Coordinates of C-alpha atoms in Angstrom, one line a residue:
Chain O
X24 CA -31.1 -8.3 -9.4
X25 CA -28.6 -9.9 -7.0
X26 CA -25.0 -9.4 -7.6
X27 CA -22.3 -12.1 -7.0
X28 CA -22.4 -13.2 -3.7
X29 CA -19.4 -14.9 -1.7
X30 CA -19.4 -16.7 1.7
X31 CA -17.9 -16.7 4.3
X32 CA -17.0 -13.1 4.5
X33 CA -14.0 -14.1 6.7
X34 CA -12.4 -17.2 7.5
X35 CA -9.9 -18.0 9.9
X36 CA -7.8 -21.2 9.8
X37 CA -4.6 -22.7 11.2
X38 CA -1.7 -24.0 8.9
X39 CA -2.6 -27.4 7.5
X40 CA -6.3 -27.1 7.7
X41 CA -8.6 -27.0 4.6
X42 CA -10.8 -24.2 3.6
X43 CA -13.9 -24.0 1.5
X44 CA -15.0 -20.8 -0.1
X45 CA -18.3 -20.4 -2.1
X46 CA -19.7 -18.2 -4.6
X47 CA -22.9 -17.6 -6.3
X48 CA -23.0 -15.8 -9.7
X49 CA -25.3 -13.4 -11.0
X50 CA -28.3 -15.0 -12.2
X51 CA -27.9 -16.2 -15.9
X52 CA -24.0 -16.0 -15.8
X53 CA -22.4 -19.4 -16.3
X54 CA -18.9 -18.4 -15.9
X55 CA -17.1 -18.0 -12.5
X56 CA -13.8 -17.0 -12.0
X57 CA -11.7 -17.3 -8.8
X58 CA -8.7 -14.8 -7.9
X59 CA -6.4 -14.4 -5.1
X60 CA -5.3 -10.9 -3.9
X61 CA -2.6 -10.8 -1.3
X62 CA -2.6 -7.6 0.7
X63 CA -1.6 -4.6 -1.5
X64 CA -1.2 -6.8 -4.5
X65 CA -2.9 -7.3 -7.7
X66 CA -5.3 -9.9 -8.9
X67 CA -3.7 -13.5 -9.3
X68 CA -6.0 -15.8 -11.4
X69 CA -6.7 -19.0 -9.9
X70 CA -9.4 -20.9 -11.7
X71 CA -11.9 -20.6 -14.4
X72 CA -15.2 -22.5 -14.5
X73 CA -17.8 -22.5 -17.1
X74 CA -20.9 -24.8 -17.6
X75 CA -19.8 -27.0 -14.8
X76 CA -16.2 -27.6 -16.3
X77 CA -12.7 -26.4 -15.3
X78 CA -11.6 -24.3 -18.2
X79 CA -8.3 -22.8 -17.3
X80 CA -6.2 -22.8 -14.2
X81 CA -3.5 -20.3 -13.0
X82 CA -0.1 -20.9 -11.7
X83 CA -1.1 -22.3 -8.4
X84 CA -0.2 -25.6 -6.5
X85 CA -2.8 -28.7 -6.9
X86 CA -4.0 -28.0 -3.4
X87 CA -6.0 -25.3 -4.9
X88 CA -9.1 -27.0 -6.4
X89 CA -12.6 -26.3 -7.0
X90 CA -15.8 -27.1 -8.6
X91 CA -19.0 -25.7 -10.3
X92 CA -22.4 -27.0 -9.5
X93 CA -25.4 -27.4 -11.9
X94 CA -26.7 -24.1 -10.7
X95 CA -23.5 -22.5 -11.7
X96 CA -22.3 -21.6 -8.2
X97 CA -18.9 -22.7 -7.3
X98 CA -16.5 -23.8 -4.4
X99 CA -13.0 -23.0 -4.0
X100 CA -11.1 -25.6 -1.8
X101 CA -7.8 -25.0 -0.3
X102 CA -6.0 -27.9 1.3
X103 CA -3.1 -28.1 3.6
X104 CA -3.3 -24.5 4.2
X105 CA 0.0 -22.4 4.5
X106 CA 0.4 -19.0 6.0
X107 CA 1.2 -17.5 2.6
X108 CA -2.3 -18.4 1.6
X109 CA -3.7 -15.6 3.7
X110 CA -5.3 -13.2 1.1
X111 CA -8.7 -11.8 -0.1
X112 CA -10.1 -14.5 -2.5
X113 CA -12.4 -12.9 -5.1
X114 CA -15.0 -14.5 -7.2
X115 CA -16.3 -13.1 -10.5
X116 CA -18.9 -14.1 -12.8
X117 CA -19.0 -12.9 -16.4
X118 CA -21.4 -11.7 -19.3
X119 CA -20.0 -10.5 -22.5
X120 CA -16.5 -10.7 -21.3
X121 CA -17.0 -8.2 -18.5
X122 CA -16.4 -9.6 -15.0
X123 CA -18.6 -8.7 -11.9
X124 CA -17.0 -9.2 -8.6
X125 CA -18.3 -10.5 -5.2
X126 CA -17.2 -8.8 -2.1
X127 CA -14.7 -11.5 -1.4
X128 CA -13.6 -14.0 1.4
X129 CA -10.8 -12.8 3.6
X130 CA -8.8 -16.0 4.6
X131 CA -6.4 -15.8 7.4
X132 CA -4.1 -18.5 8.1
X133 CA -2.5 -18.6 11.6
Chain V
X5 CA 3.7 -15.3 -21.6
X6 CA 1.3 -12.5 -22.3
X7 CA 1.6 -9.5 -19.7
X8 CA -0.3 -6.2 -19.1
X9 CA 1.8 -3.7 -17.1
X10 CA 0.6 -0.8 -15.6
X11 CA 2.5 2.4 -14.2
X12 CA 2.9 4.1 -12.0
X13 CA 2.4 1.6 -9.1
X14 CA 1.4 4.4 -6.7
X15 CA 0.5 7.9 -7.2
X16 CA -0.3 10.5 -4.4
X17 CA -1.9 13.7 -5.6
X18 CA -3.4 16.7 -4.0
X19 CA -7.1 17.2 -4.5
X20 CA -7.9 19.0 -7.6
X21 CA -4.8 17.7 -9.3
X22 CA -4.9 15.5 -12.3
X23 CA -3.8 11.8 -12.4
X24 CA -3.1 9.7 -15.3
X25 CA -2.2 5.8 -15.2
X26 CA -0.9 3.9 -18.1
X27 CA -1.5 0.4 -19.2
X28 CA 0.8 -1.5 -21.9
X29 CA 0.3 -5.1 -23.2
X30 CA 2.8 -7.3 -24.6
X31 CA 0.3 -8.3 -27.4
X32 CA -2.2 -6.5 -29.3
X33 CA -5.5 -6.7 -27.6
X34 CA -9.2 -7.0 -28.9
X35 CA -10.2 -4.8 -26.2
X36 CA -9.2 -3.4 -22.8
X37 CA -11.2 -3.0 -19.8
X38 CA -10.9 -0.7 -16.8
X39 CA -11.8 -1.5 -13.2
X40 CA -11.6 0.5 -9.9
X41 CA -11.1 -1.1 -6.3
X42 CA -11.8 1.0 -3.7
X43 CA -10.1 0.5 -0.4
X44 CA -11.5 -2.6 1.3
X45 CA -13.7 -3.3 -1.5
X46 CA -13.8 -5.3 -4.8
X47 CA -13.1 -4.5 -8.2
X48 CA -16.1 -2.7 -10.1
X49 CA -16.1 -2.6 -13.9
X50 CA -15.7 0.9 -15.2
X51 CA -15.3 0.7 -19.1
X52 CA -14.5 -1.4 -22.1
X53 CA -12.5 0.0 -25.1
X54 CA -12.6 -1.9 -28.4
X55 CA -11.7 0.3 -31.2
X56 CA -8.3 1.6 -32.3
X57 CA -7.8 5.0 -31.0
X58 CA -11.0 5.0 -29.2
X59 CA -11.6 7.7 -26.6
X60 CA -14.5 7.6 -24.0
X61 CA -15.4 10.0 -21.1
X62 CA -17.0 9.3 -17.9
X63 CA -17.4 12.7 -16.2
X64 CA -14.0 13.5 -15.0
X65 CA -12.5 10.3 -16.4
X66 CA -11.1 9.9 -19.8
X67 CA -10.3 6.5 -21.2
X68 CA -8.0 6.1 -24.4
X69 CA -7.2 3.0 -26.4
X70 CA -4.0 3.3 -28.5
X71 CA -3.9 3.1 -32.2
X72 CA -2.0 -0.2 -32.1
X73 CA -4.3 -1.6 -29.5
X74 CA -1.5 -2.5 -27.1
X75 CA -1.6 0.5 -24.6
X76 CA -4.2 2.3 -22.9
X77 CA -4.7 5.3 -20.4
X78 CA -6.9 6.5 -17.6
X79 CA -6.9 10.2 -17.0
X80 CA -8.7 11.9 -14.2
X81 CA -9.1 15.6 -14.2
X82 CA -9.3 17.3 -11.0
X83 CA -9.2 14.5 -8.6
X84 CA -11.5 14.2 -5.5
X85 CA -11.2 12.2 -2.5
X86 CA -13.9 9.9 -4.0
X87 CA -11.3 8.9 -6.5
X88 CA -9.2 7.0 -4.2
X89 CA -8.6 3.4 -4.9
X90 CA -6.6 1.0 -7.3
X91 CA -7.3 1.2 -11.0
X92 CA -6.9 -2.0 -13.0
X93 CA -6.6 -2.6 -16.7
X94 CA -7.1 -5.9 -18.1
X95 CA -7.2 -7.5 -21.7
X96 CA -8.2 -10.7 -23.1
X97 CA -5.8 -13.7 -23.2
X98 CA -4.6 -14.2 -26.9
X99 CA -6.8 -16.9 -28.3
X100 CA -9.1 -17.0 -25.3
X101 CA -11.4 -14.1 -25.2
X102 CA -13.1 -15.2 -22.0
X103 CA -10.1 -15.1 -19.7
X104 CA -8.6 -11.6 -18.7
X105 CA -4.9 -10.8 -18.2
X106 CA -4.7 -8.2 -15.4
X107 CA -2.3 -5.3 -14.7
X108 CA -1.1 -5.0 -11.3
X109 CA -3.0 -1.6 -10.7
X110 CA -2.2 1.7 -10.0
X111 CA -3.1 2.8 -6.4
X112 CA -4.2 6.5 -6.2
X113 CA -4.1 8.5 -2.9
X114 CA -5.7 11.9 -2.8
X115 CA -4.8 14.3 -0.1
X116 CA -7.7 16.5 0.7

């Protein structure tokens, strides 16, 4: 069974650009969670989607947004990129409250 | 707001020494989960504790959930270099069992 997959693995952008990150959950999982992990820091909760709806949002500005598609895959969009957005972005899907993470997208903003 | 705190933030040990990380929640938790993130990797689920006073073992790892269900610990006996990584605890947000509140993690370094 395939795990959570994220693409791209690495993404390099310049300040002010927009970034789109993608996540495919484990088959059968309907919830997708997005986290930001800045270098050496913990997991900062960004967004939670379930059954196509945004269920909860972390303390991030509105330029962080996303959506979940009918097949439960998800996109995270970051507009007007700032240098401090450079981080590892992790996606997780869940079953019975346990979260299974993808390998992440490392976003570098220059 | 609800918080989960972990100590220590960092720990360096010699291979063969024991290691313990502690997790404390500001609220009573219905369960607590532990995850491990290897350097350059992603968090991987280790275990979930549900019952008050529960103790579970996985080889050299011992997990404990406090009687009041507000604290937990992870103890590693005789550390090995394969234990290197960051250990996170996480508990459900009050009133929302499907969202986890995460500790900041304890980073373990093991000197061979």
